[in-house]
Amino acid sequence: MKKVIAIDGPAGAGKSTIAKALAEKLGYIYIDTGAMYRTVALLAQEQGVAVDDAAALTDIAGKAEITMRVEGGQNRIILNGRDVTEAIRKPEVGAAASPVSAVPGVREHLVAAQRKLAAHGCVVMDGRDIGTVVLPDADCKIYLTASLDERVQRRYDELCAKGIQTTREGVREDISTRDYRDSHRETSPLKQAEDAVYLDSTGLGIPEVLSRALALAEAE
Ligand code: DC
């Protein structure tokens, strides 16, 4: 059985759904690294810090104490004792998380925290640079993606289900902008690790993707 599983891919590919379900099946811890960048972006917004103020953002990331706990089957994100699970899912926080995550100092702090969280093994971690930078020695690496159309539809459905008002065009614009920025930044851009398995989930349901991911995780 594998001990450390890394799942990377673009926005809306279903990484968190699959990573969370995989962790549940294996009895592992699930670590959502995107939530950590979103949390720093939320703090920056609350403190009126601009997304290009690298020094202030690095300071925020260094001081933020971000923890995760599972409650009623849901992954809760706790920032300095405050539950920010819902607040960080707002589209404006997601949009700010992308430039915030391009700041090298922010990444340094969060990558160090992520490695600590994974130090004891038995983890499924998802993000953009897990297989390439955070956990290059992961036992199993999956690059999960889907067509832009499908990712837009999934994210649109997810936001609607949460009662967040949006349009398909708005979601498409948001996802395209974020994907471009996340894959073209200088520090740790989104890319498939050489030893990652490419998994295209276009047209596949969650059970199908999960069973493929589980097979990869359990393979020798
Ligand atoms: O996966 P997500 O949408 O919650 O991620 C929010 C932002 O954080 C995304 O635009 C890219 C960034 N991110 C990153 O740079 N590295 C990670 N390991 C995870 C997320």
CSV table of C-alpha atoms and ligand atoms in Angstrom, one decimal:
chain,number,residue,atom,x,y,z
A,1,MET,CA,0.0,0.0,0.0
A,2,LYS,CA,1.3,3.4,-0.9
A,3,LYS,CA,1.9,6.0,1.8
A,4,VAL,CA,2.0,9.4,0.0
A,5,ILE,CA,-0.3,10.2,-2.9
A,6,ALA,CA,0.1,13.5,-4.9
A,7,ILE,CA,-2.7,14.8,-7.1
A,8,ASP,CA,-2.2,17.8,-9.3
A,9,GLY,CA,-4.1,19.4,-12.1
A,10,PRO,CA,-5.9,22.6,-13.3
A,11,ALA,CA,-8.9,24.3,-11.7
A,12,GLY,CA,-12.1,22.4,-11.7
A,13,ALA,CA,-10.6,19.0,-12.6
A,14,GLY,CA,-12.2,17.3,-9.6
A,15,LYS,CA,-9.0,17.0,-7.6
A,16,SER,CA,-10.5,17.7,-4.2
A,17,THR,CA,-13.5,15.4,-4.7
A,18,ILE,CA,-11.2,12.5,-5.8
A,19,ALA,CA,-8.5,13.2,-3.3
A,20,LYS,CA,-10.9,13.4,-0.4
A,21,ALA,CA,-12.8,10.2,-1.4
A,22,LEU,CA,-9.5,8.4,-2.0
A,23,ALA,CA,-8.2,9.4,1.5
A,24,GLU,CA,-11.5,8.2,3.0
A,25,LYS,CA,-11.2,4.8,1.2
A,26,LEU,CA,-7.6,4.3,2.3
A,27,GLY,CA,-8.0,5.7,5.8
A,28,TYR,CA,-5.5,8.5,5.0
A,29,ILE,CA,-5.4,12.2,5.8
A,30,TYR,CA,-6.5,14.5,3.0
A,31,ILE,CA,-4.6,17.8,2.6
A,32,ASP,CA,-6.2,20.5,0.4
A,33,THR,CA,-3.2,22.8,-0.4
A,34,GLY,CA,-5.4,25.1,-2.6
A,35,ALA,CA,-7.4,25.9,0.6
A,36,MET,CA,-4.2,27.1,2.2
A,37,TYR,CA,-3.5,29.6,-0.7
A,38,ARG,CA,-7.1,30.7,-0.6
A,39,THR,CA,-6.8,31.3,3.2
A,40,VAL,CA,-3.8,33.6,2.7
A,41,ALA,CA,-5.8,35.4,0.0
A,42,LEU,CA,-8.8,35.8,2.3
A,43,LEU,CA,-6.6,37.2,5.0
A,44,ALA,CA,-5.0,39.7,2.5
A,45,GLN,CA,-8.5,40.8,1.4
A,46,GLU,CA,-9.6,41.3,5.0
A,47,GLN,CA,-6.5,43.3,5.9
A,48,GLY,CA,-6.7,45.4,2.7
A,49,VAL,CA,-3.4,44.0,1.4
A,50,ALA,CA,-3.0,44.2,-2.4
A,51,VAL,CA,-2.3,40.9,-4.4
A,52,ASP,CA,1.0,42.3,-5.6
A,53,ASP,CA,2.4,43.3,-2.2
A,54,ALA,CA,4.8,40.4,-2.0
A,55,ALA,CA,6.4,41.5,1.3
A,56,ALA,CA,3.0,41.9,3.1
A,57,LEU,CA,1.7,38.6,1.6
A,58,THR,CA,4.8,36.7,2.7
A,59,ASP,CA,4.4,38.1,6.2
A,60,ILE,CA,0.7,37.0,6.3
A,61,ALA,CA,1.6,33.5,5.1
A,62,GLY,CA,4.3,33.2,7.7
A,63,LYS,CA,2.0,34.1,10.6
A,64,ALA,CA,-1.2,32.3,9.5
A,65,GLU,CA,-1.8,29.1,11.4
A,66,ILE,CA,-3.9,26.9,9.1
A,67,THR,CA,-5.2,23.6,10.2
A,68,MET,CA,-7.7,21.1,8.8
A,69,ARG,CA,-10.1,18.7,10.4
A,70,VAL,CA,-12.8,16.4,9.2
A,71,GLU,CA,-16.3,17.1,10.6
A,72,GLY,CA,-19.4,15.2,9.5
A,73,GLY,CA,-17.5,14.0,6.4
A,74,GLN,CA,-16.5,17.5,5.5
A,75,ASN,CA,-13.0,18.9,5.4
A,76,ARG,CA,-13.1,22.1,7.6
A,77,ILE,CA,-10.3,24.7,7.2
A,78,ILE,CA,-9.4,26.6,10.4
A,79,LEU,CA,-7.4,29.8,10.3
A,80,ASN,CA,-6.1,30.9,13.7
A,81,GLY,CA,-9.0,29.1,15.4
A,82,ARG,CA,-11.6,30.5,13.0
A,83,ASP,CA,-13.5,28.3,10.6
A,84,VAL,CA,-13.1,29.8,7.1
A,85,THR,CA,-14.3,26.8,5.1
A,86,GLU,CA,-17.2,28.7,3.4
A,87,ALA,CA,-15.4,32.1,3.2
A,88,ILE,CA,-12.5,30.7,1.1
A,89,ARG,CA,-14.8,29.2,-1.6
A,90,LYS,CA,-16.1,32.6,-2.7
A,91,PRO,CA,-15.2,33.2,-6.4
A,92,GLU,CA,-13.4,36.5,-5.5
A,93,VAL,CA,-11.2,34.7,-3.0
A,94,GLY,CA,-10.4,32.0,-5.6
A,95,ALA,CA,-9.5,34.7,-8.1
A,96,ALA,CA,-7.2,36.4,-5.6
A,97,ALA,CA,-5.6,33.1,-4.5
A,98,SER,CA,-4.0,32.7,-8.0
A,99,PRO,CA,-1.8,35.9,-7.9
A,100,VAL,CA,-1.2,35.4,-4.2
A,101,SER,CA,0.1,31.9,-4.9
A,102,ALA,CA,2.6,33.3,-7.4
A,103,VAL,CA,4.5,35.1,-4.6
A,104,PRO,CA,7.7,33.0,-3.9
A,105,GLY,CA,7.7,34.0,-0.2
A,106,VAL,CA,4.1,32.8,0.2
A,107,ARG,CA,5.0,29.5,-1.4
A,108,GLU,CA,8.0,29.0,0.8
A,109,HIS,CA,5.9,29.3,4.0
A,110,LEU,CA,3.1,27.1,2.7
A,111,VAL,CA,5.3,24.4,1.1
A,112,ALA,CA,7.1,24.1,4.4
A,113,ALA,CA,3.8,23.7,6.2
A,114,GLN,CA,2.6,21.2,3.7
A,115,ARG,CA,5.7,19.0,4.0
A,116,LYS,CA,5.2,19.0,7.8
A,117,LEU,CA,1.6,17.9,7.4
A,118,ALA,CA,2.8,15.0,5.1
A,119,ALA,CA,5.8,14.0,7.2
A,120,HIS,CA,4.1,11.1,8.9
A,121,GLY,CA,2.9,9.6,5.6
A,122,CYS,CA,-0.6,8.1,4.8
A,123,VAL,CA,-1.7,11.3,3.1
A,124,VAL,CA,-3.4,12.3,-0.1
A,125,MET,CA,-2.4,15.9,-1.0
A,126,ASP,CA,-3.8,17.8,-3.9
A,127,GLY,CA,-2.7,21.1,-5.6
A,128,ARG,CA,-0.6,22.3,-8.5
A,129,ASP,CA,3.0,21.5,-7.5
A,130,ILE,CA,2.7,18.5,-5.2
A,131,GLY,CA,4.3,15.9,-7.4
A,132,THR,CA,6.9,18.4,-8.8
A,133,VAL,CA,8.0,20.4,-5.8
A,134,VAL,CA,6.2,19.7,-2.5
A,135,LEU,CA,6.5,15.9,-2.4
A,136,PRO,CA,8.7,14.9,-5.3
A,137,ASP,CA,9.2,11.4,-3.7
A,138,ALA,CA,5.5,10.7,-3.4
A,139,ASP,CA,4.7,7.0,-4.0
A,140,CYS,CA,1.9,7.7,-6.4
A,141,LYS,CA,1.5,10.8,-8.6
A,142,ILE,CA,-1.7,11.5,-10.5
A,143,TYR,CA,-2.2,14.5,-12.9
A,144,LEU,CA,-5.9,14.8,-13.0
A,145,THR,CA,-7.5,16.9,-15.7
A,146,ALA,CA,-10.7,17.3,-17.9
A,147,SER,CA,-11.7,19.4,-20.9
A,148,LEU,CA,-12.3,23.1,-20.2
A,149,ASP,CA,-16.0,22.7,-21.0
A,150,GLU,CA,-16.4,20.0,-18.5
A,151,ARG,CA,-14.4,21.8,-15.8
A,152,VAL,CA,-16.5,24.9,-16.3
A,153,GLN,CA,-19.8,23.0,-16.0
A,154,ARG,CA,-18.6,21.2,-12.8
A,155,ARG,CA,-17.5,24.4,-11.1
A,156,TYR,CA,-20.7,26.2,-12.2
A,157,ASP,CA,-22.8,23.4,-10.7
A,158,GLU,CA,-20.8,23.4,-7.5
A,159,LEU,CA,-21.2,27.2,-7.1
A,160,CYS,CA,-24.9,27.0,-7.9
A,161,ALA,CA,-25.4,24.2,-5.3
A,162,LYS,CA,-23.8,26.5,-2.7
A,163,GLY,CA,-26.2,29.3,-3.6
A,164,ILE,CA,-23.4,31.5,-5.1
A,165,GLN,CA,-24.7,33.5,-8.0
A,166,THR,CA,-22.6,33.2,-11.2
A,167,THR,CA,-22.8,32.6,-14.9
A,168,ARG,CA,-21.1,29.9,-17.1
A,169,GLU,CA,-19.3,32.7,-18.9
A,170,GLY,CA,-18.0,34.1,-15.6
A,171,VAL,CA,-16.8,30.7,-14.5
A,172,ARG,CA,-15.1,30.1,-17.9
A,173,GLU,CA,-13.3,33.4,-17.7
A,174,ASP,CA,-12.2,32.8,-14.1
A,175,ILE,CA,-10.9,29.2,-14.8
A,176,SER,CA,-9.1,30.2,-18.0
A,177,THR,CA,-7.4,33.2,-16.3
A,178,ARG,CA,-6.4,31.2,-13.3
A,179,ASP,CA,-5.1,28.2,-15.4
A,180,TYR,CA,-3.0,30.5,-17.5
A,181,ARG,CA,-1.5,32.3,-14.5
A,182,ASP,CA,-1.0,29.1,-12.5
A,183,SER,CA,0.9,27.4,-15.4
A,184,HIS,CA,2.9,30.4,-16.5
A,185,ARG,CA,4.2,31.8,-13.2
A,186,GLU,CA,8.0,31.6,-12.4
A,187,THR,CA,7.8,29.7,-9.1
A,188,SER,CA,6.5,26.1,-9.2
A,189,PRO,CA,4.1,26.5,-12.1
A,190,LEU,CA,1.4,23.9,-12.6
A,191,LYS,CA,2.8,21.1,-14.7
A,192,GLN,CA,2.7,17.3,-14.9
A,193,ALA,CA,5.5,15.6,-13.0
A,194,GLU,CA,7.5,13.3,-15.3
A,195,ASP,CA,6.5,10.3,-13.3
A,196,ALA,CA,2.9,11.3,-12.8
A,197,VAL,CA,0.1,9.3,-14.4
A,198,TYR,CA,-2.1,11.5,-16.7
A,199,LEU,CA,-5.8,10.9,-15.9
A,200,ASP,CA,-8.3,12.6,-18.1
A,201,SER,CA,-11.7,12.6,-16.4
A,202,THR,CA,-13.7,14.1,-19.3
A,203,GLY,CA,-16.9,12.2,-19.6
A,204,LEU,CA,-16.2,10.0,-16.5
A,205,GLY,CA,-18.3,10.0,-13.4
A,206,ILE,CA,-16.8,10.3,-9.9
A,207,PRO,CA,-17.0,6.5,-9.2
A,208,GLU,CA,-15.1,5.7,-12.4
A,209,VAL,CA,-12.4,8.3,-11.7
A,210,LEU,CA,-12.1,7.2,-8.1
A,211,SER,CA,-11.7,3.5,-9.0
A,212,ARG,CA,-8.9,4.4,-11.5
A,213,ALA,CA,-7.2,6.6,-8.9
A,214,LEU,CA,-7.6,3.8,-6.3
A,215,ALA,CA,-6.1,1.3,-8.7
A,216,LEU,CA,-3.1,3.6,-9.2
A,217,ALA,CA,-2.7,4.2,-5.5
A,218,GLU,CA,-2.8,0.4,-4.8
A,219,ALA,CA,-0.5,-0.6,-7.6
A,220,GLU,CA,3.0,-1.7,-6.7
B,1,DC,O1,-7.3,24.3,-6.1
B,1,DC,P1,-7.8,25.7,-5.7
B,1,DC,O2,-8.7,26.3,-6.8
B,1,DC,O3,-8.4,25.7,-4.4
B,1,DC,O4,-6.5,26.6,-5.6
B,1,DC,C1,-6.5,28.0,-5.4
B,1,DC,C2,-5.3,28.7,-6.1
B,1,DC,O5,-4.1,28.3,-5.4
B,1,DC,C3,-5.1,28.3,-7.5
B,1,DC,O6,-5.3,29.4,-8.4
B,1,DC,C4,-3.6,27.9,-7.6
B,1,DC,C5,-3.1,28.0,-6.2
B,1,DC,N1,-2.4,26.7,-5.8
B,1,DC,C6,-1.1,26.6,-6.0
B,1,DC,O7,-0.5,27.5,-6.6
B,1,DC,N2,-0.4,25.6,-5.6
B,1,DC,C7,-1.1,24.6,-4.9
B,1,DC,N3,-0.4,23.5,-4.5
B,1,DC,C8,-2.5,24.6,-4.8
B,1,DC,C9,-3.1,25.8,-5.2
